[in-house]
XYZ file of C-alpha atoms in Angstrom:
569
model
C 16.013 -44.171 7.671
C 17.979 -44.867 10.845
C 19.385 -41.848 12.652
C 22.874 -40.906 11.446
C 24.248 -39.749 14.809
C 27.902 -40.158 13.813
C 27.552 -37.793 10.896
C 25.833 -34.937 12.722
C 28.813 -33.745 14.709
C 30.174 -30.256 14.237
C 32.561 -30.288 11.320
C 36.056 -29.107 12.220
C 35.802 -30.066 15.884
C 38.980 -32.035 16.401
C 39.268 -32.234 20.139
C 37.830 -35.084 22.154
C 35.972 -32.613 24.373
C 34.137 -31.014 21.438
C 33.141 -34.430 20.066
C 31.842 -35.489 23.449
C 29.710 -32.350 23.763
C 28.240 -32.842 20.291
C 27.425 -36.506 20.943
C 25.782 -35.627 24.244
C 23.629 -32.950 22.588
C 22.543 -35.330 19.872
C 21.781 -38.137 22.258
C 19.603 -35.739 24.269
C 17.525 -34.954 21.178
C 16.563 -38.635 20.677
C 16.362 -37.760 17.017
C 14.605 -40.078 14.542
C 15.415 -39.904 10.852
C 13.609 -37.794 8.253
C 13.333 -37.943 4.481
C 13.254 -35.016 2.057
C 13.124 -35.312 -1.728
C 14.870 -33.246 -4.339
C 15.151 -33.300 -8.140
C 17.460 -36.281 -8.128
C 14.766 -38.486 -6.627
C 15.166 -37.602 -2.957
C 17.830 -37.571 -0.292
C 17.041 -39.019 3.138
C 18.522 -36.775 5.808
C 19.145 -37.650 9.415
C 17.151 -35.293 11.600
C 15.950 -35.062 15.159
C 13.312 -33.368 17.279
C 11.726 -33.463 20.671
C 8.336 -34.484 19.350
C 5.216 -33.059 20.895
C 2.376 -35.623 20.781
C -0.094 -32.765 20.995
C 1.097 -31.304 17.723
C 1.623 -27.609 17.211
C 4.234 -25.422 15.596
C 4.525 -24.535 11.948
C 6.140 -27.880 11.193
C 4.044 -30.116 13.409
C 7.294 -30.706 15.303
C 8.525 -32.740 12.355
C 12.228 -33.762 12.203
C 14.998 -31.394 11.179
C 18.688 -31.501 10.261
C 20.945 -31.394 13.289
C 24.199 -30.439 11.544
C 25.842 -27.548 13.368
C 28.004 -24.722 12.008
C 31.734 -25.404 11.618
C 34.137 -24.481 14.383
C 37.750 -23.351 14.033
C 40.290 -25.722 15.543
C 40.391 -24.784 19.234
C 44.158 -25.314 19.656
C 45.287 -23.713 16.400
C 47.134 -20.413 17.066
C 45.693 -17.265 15.573
C 42.278 -18.717 14.709
C 39.032 -16.848 15.197
C 35.366 -17.768 15.180
C 34.595 -14.574 13.256
C 34.073 -15.727 9.687
C 34.524 -13.363 6.729
C 31.767 -13.072 4.130
C 33.824 -15.077 1.666
C 35.029 -17.677 4.147
C 33.905 -21.248 4.800
C 31.736 -23.001 2.244
C 29.084 -23.491 4.942
C 28.557 -19.700 4.866
C 27.466 -19.872 1.225
C 23.722 -19.574 0.615
C 22.280 -20.317 -2.868
C 21.496 -17.110 -4.746
C 17.736 -17.541 -5.189
C 17.267 -18.794 -1.644
C 19.256 -15.872 -0.237
C 17.235 -13.437 -2.348
C 13.991 -14.942 -1.007
C 15.089 -14.479 2.607
C 16.077 -10.851 2.041
C 12.901 -10.099 0.107
C 10.816 -11.575 2.942
C 12.679 -9.400 5.455
C 11.858 -6.278 3.392
C 8.185 -7.175 2.948
C 7.622 -7.980 6.620
C 9.485 -4.795 7.535
C 7.084 -2.830 5.344
C 3.928 -4.138 7.039
C 5.243 -4.974 10.526
C 8.341 -2.882 11.142
C 8.041 -3.384 14.901
C 8.855 -7.095 14.484
C 12.388 -6.334 13.184
C 12.662 -9.678 11.386
C 16.284 -10.488 10.376
C 16.721 -12.520 7.191
C 19.510 -14.452 8.931
C 16.842 -16.063 11.149
C 14.994 -17.287 8.060
C 18.289 -18.624 6.726
C 18.959 -20.470 9.978
C 15.526 -22.114 9.933
C 15.838 -22.893 6.220
C 19.189 -24.550 6.930
C 17.901 -26.920 9.600
C 14.582 -27.612 7.869
C 15.757 -28.384 4.332
C 19.439 -27.556 3.941
C 18.498 -24.311 2.111
C 16.043 -26.068 -0.253
C 18.424 -28.997 -0.745
C 21.370 -26.790 -1.572
C 19.338 -24.361 -3.698
C 17.787 -26.837 -6.139
C 15.116 -24.403 -7.314
C 14.058 -22.983 -10.661
C 14.233 -19.337 -11.717
C 10.933 -18.603 -9.910
C 12.168 -20.175 -6.669
C 10.172 -23.419 -6.865
C 11.940 -26.650 -5.906
C 12.446 -29.062 -8.793
C 10.419 -31.648 -6.871
C 8.505 -31.420 -3.583
C 10.470 -31.475 -0.348
C 8.521 -33.720 2.020
C 9.120 -34.714 5.603
C 8.247 -38.161 6.927
C 4.654 -39.335 7.325
C 3.367 -37.962 10.632
C 1.609 -41.182 11.606
C 2.669 -41.355 15.238
C 5.408 -43.932 14.643
C 8.383 -42.051 16.043
C 6.841 -38.699 15.093
C 3.711 -36.720 15.937
C 0.370 -38.136 14.805
C -1.334 -35.686 12.478
C -4.103 -37.086 10.327
C -4.638 -35.686 6.824
C -5.912 -32.105 6.648
C -5.490 -31.276 2.956
C -6.670 -34.360 1.073
C -3.093 -34.812 -0.055
C -3.155 -31.540 -1.999
C 0.180 -30.338 -0.645
C 1.915 -33.482 0.582
C 0.434 -36.202 -1.669
C -0.776 -38.144 1.377
C -4.524 -38.438 1.969
C -4.113 -40.378 5.234
C -1.601 -38.402 7.286
C 0.085 -35.055 6.968
C 3.731 -34.471 6.065
C 5.774 -31.284 6.412
C 6.140 -29.632 3.004
C 8.638 -27.381 1.245
C 11.931 -25.713 2.074
C 10.521 -24.261 5.295
C 8.652 -27.511 6.187
C 5.121 -26.294 6.878
C 2.479 -28.882 7.677
C -0.503 -28.453 5.293
C -2.961 -27.147 7.901
C -0.501 -24.452 8.978
C 0.247 -23.521 5.386
C -3.471 -23.154 4.703
C -3.560 -20.397 7.343
C -0.178 -18.749 6.887
C 0.662 -19.390 3.217
C 1.860 -16.343 1.272
C 2.484 -15.356 -2.351
C 6.021 -14.099 -1.989
C 6.979 -14.017 -5.686
C 3.776 -12.405 -6.978
C 2.725 -15.211 -9.311
C -0.781 -15.434 -7.856
C -0.133 -18.762 -6.093
C 0.727 -19.759 -2.524
C 3.074 -22.695 -3.005
C 4.854 -24.185 0.061
C 7.531 -25.582 -2.314
C 8.378 -22.088 -3.552
C 11.146 -20.520 -1.476
C 9.771 -16.965 -1.915
C 6.301 -18.012 -0.731
C 7.645 -20.179 2.084
C 10.158 -17.607 3.367
C 7.522 -14.861 3.554
C 5.088 -17.220 5.302
C 7.787 -18.152 7.820
C 8.517 -14.476 8.445
C 4.856 -13.682 9.079
C 4.557 -16.712 11.359
C 7.616 -15.777 13.412
C 6.333 -12.204 13.877
C 2.876 -13.249 15.085
C 1.687 -12.045 18.460
C 3.448 -8.693 18.285
C 6.914 -10.191 18.747
C 10.021 -8.008 18.488
C 12.699 -10.377 17.169
C 15.456 -7.975 18.195
C 14.587 -9.028 21.756
C 16.227 -12.346 22.616
C 13.246 -13.697 24.552
C 10.851 -12.922 21.688
C 13.203 -14.534 19.187
C 13.388 -17.685 21.304
C 9.615 -17.834 21.606
C 9.266 -17.403 17.849
C 11.657 -20.272 17.090
C 9.982 -22.537 19.643
C 6.605 -21.764 18.065
C 8.072 -23.151 14.844
C 9.189 -26.415 16.488
C 8.637 -27.020 20.177
C 12.061 -28.361 21.046
C 14.847 -26.815 23.061
C 17.369 -28.772 20.971
C 15.775 -27.276 17.848
C 16.113 -23.811 19.372
C 19.798 -24.378 20.134
C 20.440 -25.633 16.585
C 18.662 -22.698 14.937
C 20.395 -20.273 17.288
C 23.786 -21.739 16.300
C 23.128 -21.159 12.594
C 21.625 -17.736 13.273
C 24.799 -16.630 15.055
C 26.912 -18.212 12.303
C 25.102 -16.356 9.502
C 25.265 -13.104 11.450
C 29.066 -13.379 11.362
C 29.079 -13.426 7.560
C 27.581 -15.134 4.524
C 28.071 -15.053 0.790
C 26.062 -15.977 -2.271
C 26.740 -19.198 -4.168
C 25.125 -20.446 -7.399
C 21.809 -22.268 -7.095
C 22.254 -25.999 -6.625
C 25.755 -25.712 -5.143
C 24.908 -25.177 -1.479
C 26.366 -27.490 1.147
C 23.928 -30.319 1.904
C 23.471 -31.605 5.463
C 25.514 -34.694 6.314
C 23.978 -38.146 5.944
C 22.074 -37.329 2.742
C 21.542 -40.103 0.240
C 18.990 -41.734 -2.010
C 15.398 -41.579 -0.811
C 11.875 -42.402 -1.832
C 9.781 -40.585 -4.371
C 7.699 -37.652 -3.210
C 4.509 -39.680 -3.131
C 5.819 -42.731 -1.308
C 5.505 -43.521 2.383
C 8.728 -44.228 4.309
C 9.179 -47.857 5.239
C 8.660 -48.538 8.936
C 11.612 -50.976 9.071
C 14.006 -48.826 11.144
C 11.422 -47.353 13.493
C 9.688 -50.049 15.569
C 12.533 -50.905 17.908
C 13.602 -48.170 20.339
C 16.852 -50.070 20.868
C 17.921 -49.414 17.276
C 17.844 -53.078 16.084
C 17.135 -53.564 12.390
C 15.481 -57.012 12.102
C 13.592 -58.113 9.040
C 10.189 -58.219 10.744
C 8.386 -54.869 10.857
C 6.462 -55.903 13.994
C 8.328 -57.874 16.710
C 5.078 -59.137 18.284
C 1.689 -59.501 16.586
C -0.294 -59.284 19.807
C -2.245 -56.059 20.469
C -0.098 -53.449 22.143
C -0.392 -49.738 22.825
C 1.799 -49.149 19.757
C -0.449 -47.322 17.199
C -0.891 -49.095 13.872
C -2.884 -46.593 11.760
C -1.858 -48.337 8.551
C -4.113 -51.307 9.514
C -7.407 -49.965 10.838
C -8.833 -53.493 11.079
C -6.182 -54.694 13.478
C -6.701 -58.514 12.959
C -9.444 -61.047 13.866
C -10.271 -59.384 17.169
C -12.293 -56.177 16.763
C -11.059 -54.709 20.029
C -7.371 -53.607 19.624
C -7.764 -50.710 17.229
C -11.366 -49.665 17.984
C -10.366 -49.469 21.651
C -8.431 -46.227 20.925
C -11.243 -43.664 20.686
C -8.937 -41.043 22.138
C -7.253 -40.434 18.774
C -8.349 -36.951 17.672
C -10.569 -36.861 14.624
C -9.316 -33.404 13.759
C -5.615 -32.636 13.465
C -3.888 -30.861 16.362
C -2.698 -28.080 14.110
C -1.646 -24.519 14.680
C -4.580 -22.320 15.722
C -5.754 -19.411 13.647
C -3.055 -16.733 13.613
C -3.629 -14.085 16.243
C -5.265 -11.032 14.770
C -2.688 -8.616 16.094
C -1.983 -5.128 14.841
C 0.828 -4.878 12.346
C 0.570 -1.363 10.912
C -1.700 1.599 10.236
C -1.847 3.679 7.080
C -3.642 6.667 5.572
C -7.005 5.542 4.187
C -7.587 8.474 1.820
C -7.600 11.472 4.147
C -7.877 14.638 2.002
C -6.057 17.925 2.578
C -7.285 19.299 5.910
C -8.045 22.986 5.392
C -11.050 24.937 6.632
C -12.143 28.525 7.145
C -12.507 29.738 10.714
C -15.816 28.684 12.241
C -16.571 26.065 9.588
C -16.427 22.296 9.324
C -13.604 20.636 7.408
C -14.812 19.164 4.141
C -12.816 15.945 4.610
C -12.429 13.583 7.549
C -9.329 11.792 8.831
C -9.411 8.086 7.920
C -6.904 5.408 8.974
C -6.652 1.748 7.940
C -5.291 -0.905 10.303
C -3.623 -4.081 9.045
C -2.625 -7.205 10.947
C 0.804 -8.809 10.878
C -0.152 -10.650 7.679
C -1.050 -7.395 5.922
C -4.800 -8.080 5.960
C -7.356 -5.464 7.128
C -7.856 -5.668 10.894
C -11.311 -5.071 12.379
C -12.011 -3.801 15.907
C -8.623 -2.112 16.253
C -8.930 0.982 18.436
C -7.624 4.156 16.785
C -7.230 7.246 18.986
C -7.338 10.606 17.192
C -5.873 13.622 19.037
C -5.761 17.328 18.088
C -2.665 19.299 19.024
C -1.676 22.884 18.215
C -2.629 26.498 18.880
C -6.083 26.527 17.297
C -9.434 25.775 18.906
C -10.503 23.244 16.277
C -12.561 20.389 17.732
C -14.236 17.147 16.768
C -18.017 17.026 16.752
C -19.241 17.403 20.315
C -16.299 19.600 21.310
C -13.777 16.828 22.023
C -10.096 17.130 21.210
C -9.468 13.362 21.586
C -11.695 10.542 20.336
C -11.247 6.759 19.968
C -12.854 4.944 17.051
C -12.751 1.168 16.344
C -11.983 -0.005 12.830
C -14.684 -1.653 10.752
C -14.599 -4.938 8.843
C -12.506 -3.233 6.153
C -9.951 -2.165 8.771
C -10.842 1.537 8.395
C -11.592 3.968 11.232
C -12.894 7.445 10.322
C -12.652 10.290 12.815
C -15.751 12.415 13.554
C -16.344 15.636 11.636
C -13.725 18.255 12.503
C -14.782 21.889 12.955
C -12.472 24.916 12.893
C -12.688 27.482 15.683
C -12.021 31.193 15.477
C -8.264 30.866 16.004
C -6.416 30.616 12.746
C -3.172 28.727 12.161
C -1.752 25.208 11.832
C -2.425 22.158 13.995
C -2.050 18.374 13.743
C -4.305 15.353 13.979
C -2.454 12.321 15.369
C -3.779 8.773 14.980
C -2.377 6.197 17.419
C -3.068 2.451 17.710
C -1.542 -0.502 19.512
C 0.413 -1.212 22.674
C 3.093 -1.575 23.908
C 4.665 -0.397 20.627
C 2.119 2.120 19.296
C 1.778 2.802 15.575
C 1.377 6.513 14.803
C 0.259 8.630 11.850
C 0.239 12.449 11.850
C -1.840 14.682 9.566
C -1.236 18.424 9.073
C -4.279 20.725 9.233
C -4.828 24.457 8.722
C -7.462 26.960 9.821
C -7.585 30.030 7.589
C -9.206 33.402 8.235
C -12.506 34.286 6.609
C -12.049 36.220 3.382
C -14.521 38.471 1.616
C -16.476 36.790 -1.132
C -18.306 40.001 -2.167
C -17.697 43.776 -2.266
C -20.594 46.149 -2.985
C -21.503 49.861 -2.788
C -23.867 50.788 -0.017
C -25.573 53.379 -2.286
C -26.520 53.509 -5.945
C -26.459 57.237 -6.755
C -24.463 58.437 -9.766
C -21.123 59.902 -8.790
C -20.606 63.196 -10.622
C -18.443 66.199 -9.822
C -17.449 69.462 -11.533
C -13.780 70.134 -12.324
C -11.936 71.015 -9.111
C -14.801 69.807 -6.906
C -15.119 66.697 -4.690
C -17.362 63.724 -5.304
C -20.010 62.556 -2.835
C -18.592 60.022 -0.322
C -17.957 56.539 -1.739
C -18.914 53.760 0.685
C -18.482 49.995 0.134
C -19.206 46.853 2.170
C -17.182 43.612 2.252
C -19.136 40.474 3.113
C -18.546 36.736 3.620
C -21.590 34.569 2.947
C -23.769 37.666 3.247
C -22.359 38.809 6.583
C -20.258 41.960 6.933
C -16.598 41.035 7.297
C -14.549 43.252 9.579
C -10.910 44.015 8.882
C -11.004 43.305 5.177
C -8.079 44.970 3.422
C -9.052 47.041 0.363
C -6.908 48.747 -2.294
C -8.377 51.680 -4.289
C -6.871 52.611 -7.670
C -7.891 55.040 -10.416
C -7.365 52.992 -13.581
C -7.398 53.454 -17.331
C -9.802 51.598 -19.580
C -8.952 48.878 -22.062
C -7.997 45.188 -21.818
C -5.069 45.833 -19.469
C -6.006 48.623 -17.056
C -3.198 50.608 -15.463
C -3.041 53.460 -13.004
C -4.472 56.564 -14.621
C -2.378 59.727 -14.607
C -5.328 62.069 -15.056
C -8.878 62.427 -13.809
C -10.128 62.002 -10.229
C -7.604 61.552 -7.426
C -7.089 61.257 -3.685
C -5.084 63.693 -1.611
C -2.158 62.637 0.501
C -1.322 63.932 3.947
C 0.601 66.830 2.429
C -2.033 67.526 -0.217
C -0.180 65.590 -2.950
C -2.157 63.899 -5.732
C -2.570 60.136 -5.247
C -4.380 57.802 -7.596
C -3.752 54.598 -5.554
C -4.500 54.056 -1.860
C -3.500 50.939 0.131
C -3.979 49.873 3.726
C -7.685 50.593 3.752
C -9.726 48.245 5.997
C -13.403 47.689 6.651
C -14.885 48.392 10.075
C -16.658 46.006 12.406
C -19.727 45.976 10.199
C -17.647 45.327 7.074
C -18.201 48.895 5.771
C -15.467 51.160 4.393
C -15.892 54.835 3.531
C -13.169 55.937 1.136
C -11.253 59.167 1.660
C -12.602 62.098 -0.377
C -12.243 61.749 -4.148
C -11.468 64.996 -6.043
C -12.025 65.886 -9.697
C -9.308 67.592 -11.717
C -9.942 69.904 -14.672
C -10.210 67.147 -17.299
C -13.791 66.272 -18.066
C -14.814 62.684 -18.800
C -15.816 59.374 -17.269
C -13.259 57.553 -15.175
C -12.994 54.198 -13.340
C -12.203 53.586 -9.690
C -11.242 49.937 -9.025
C -11.531 48.503 -5.497
C -9.861 45.117 -4.725
C -9.955 43.074 -1.506
C -7.049 40.980 -0.244
C -9.003 37.883 -1.300
C -9.116 39.105 -4.892
C -12.742 40.317 -5.014
C -13.031 43.398 -7.277
C -15.562 46.250 -7.585
C -15.456 49.072 -10.162
C -17.117 52.440 -9.653
C -17.703 55.069 -12.398
C -16.748 58.682 -11.679
C -17.838 61.436 -14.083
C -16.186 64.870 -14.250
C -18.385 67.394 -16.037
C -18.807 71.193 -15.927
C -22.206 72.421 -14.731
C -24.439 73.990 -17.425
C -24.067 77.755 -17.978
C -26.347 79.996 -15.928
């Protein structure tokens, strides 16, 4: 498991200067080896990291592949570093793995659009963490044929992270190991794990689940990954190493210049891969004890107690003091803290159509649901509701702006909204979050009061002799029992039967020039809601006739008019 420095240089770099730069970068990383397994029984891969004894990061600062993207020959005329989508084999990403990255980008964009996660960043991290799931060795559902495991994080050359999952994810009940194509340590996966392929499971060895979890993790804290500083912080949160950042950045830039899809299982593996141990085995400590790189046959050069941790032998020998004298070892793993509960998005939480009659309360209330960057309901998010427009509608208490915190279900409901006397359209805007606020806008309408009843003010029988005029006809339009001013009324003399039509005989109105009219429009009630119709005249045809009165709101009243000759003297 010795570090394969000679095989981590940039492929295609032919000049002595390029080789020297690559060697210097690798020497600076002080990279120990790592082991990852695939379906063939496992391939150990040389990998390096600036380990952080305090733990942290999605991977626990576990090792990673240090292969860098290929370069064109610097002294070859006409060459370019811009790679076409069908160019170098290194630009090929296995089909299922590529699909998982793009699907994760879409899903994160749906719930946290402000993050602007690029799938090429997931591809870059997947490249350095597992060589794109060991070259795309996954089944049709995206699950690796066998677990991909990093080395035991027992403090011998790597971080010390004691077991947090009982071996459920990594098969090790003593120490943790990074798991899956995106190399999450179990405690981090327990917090950030996702079901990216919709099978009801959160499996770190499934590329769809792992890619979505990585996307959520990178977007935490309200990061905007289109901003270089935020992208750097996101990558460093994944593995706290500047060398790691430079390696991921190199692949990110490479993939941004062009990629293409290759069949699963045919991706380019990182250099230095070979046979490895089974997923459940612990890497032998043979290559790790000597910082000088010697490979003697004894695993421990000196048996005497030293500061070197030996967690595999808790007893420590005949003397009880060497191992028990290290009470500073943490009893709980230094894992990633709970993900920050930051706002990811807001959405309509069932707000009905917002329409009310002037002077009345709206039947429905505006409701908004806040979600965090993982898509879960977010409590205590402050939602500000603001009314804008030409009406005088107000929230309860007369306010035009109110702020309401979300509840445990992530929902904030605005106070009751009451329409004023001004009719027309207005909007209710819900805003949450800074510095990139999330906004929802709801359309609302205040309509004028409309008559719900039309009645005669008197009840006397309306009778007239041929050629005479009827007694005045007076009606009243009301809304909820109150007289409604300005109600438009149409008066029509109609025939009987199932489909009444304008009558061409019987009573009539007179026009301005004395002409006979049997329909009048443009009539309106006064301030008290009362309307007195123009005089109604009887013609020479005796009988009973119908006058139909209709308001603009569709309320109808019929009045009987009888034309009869007076009895003989």
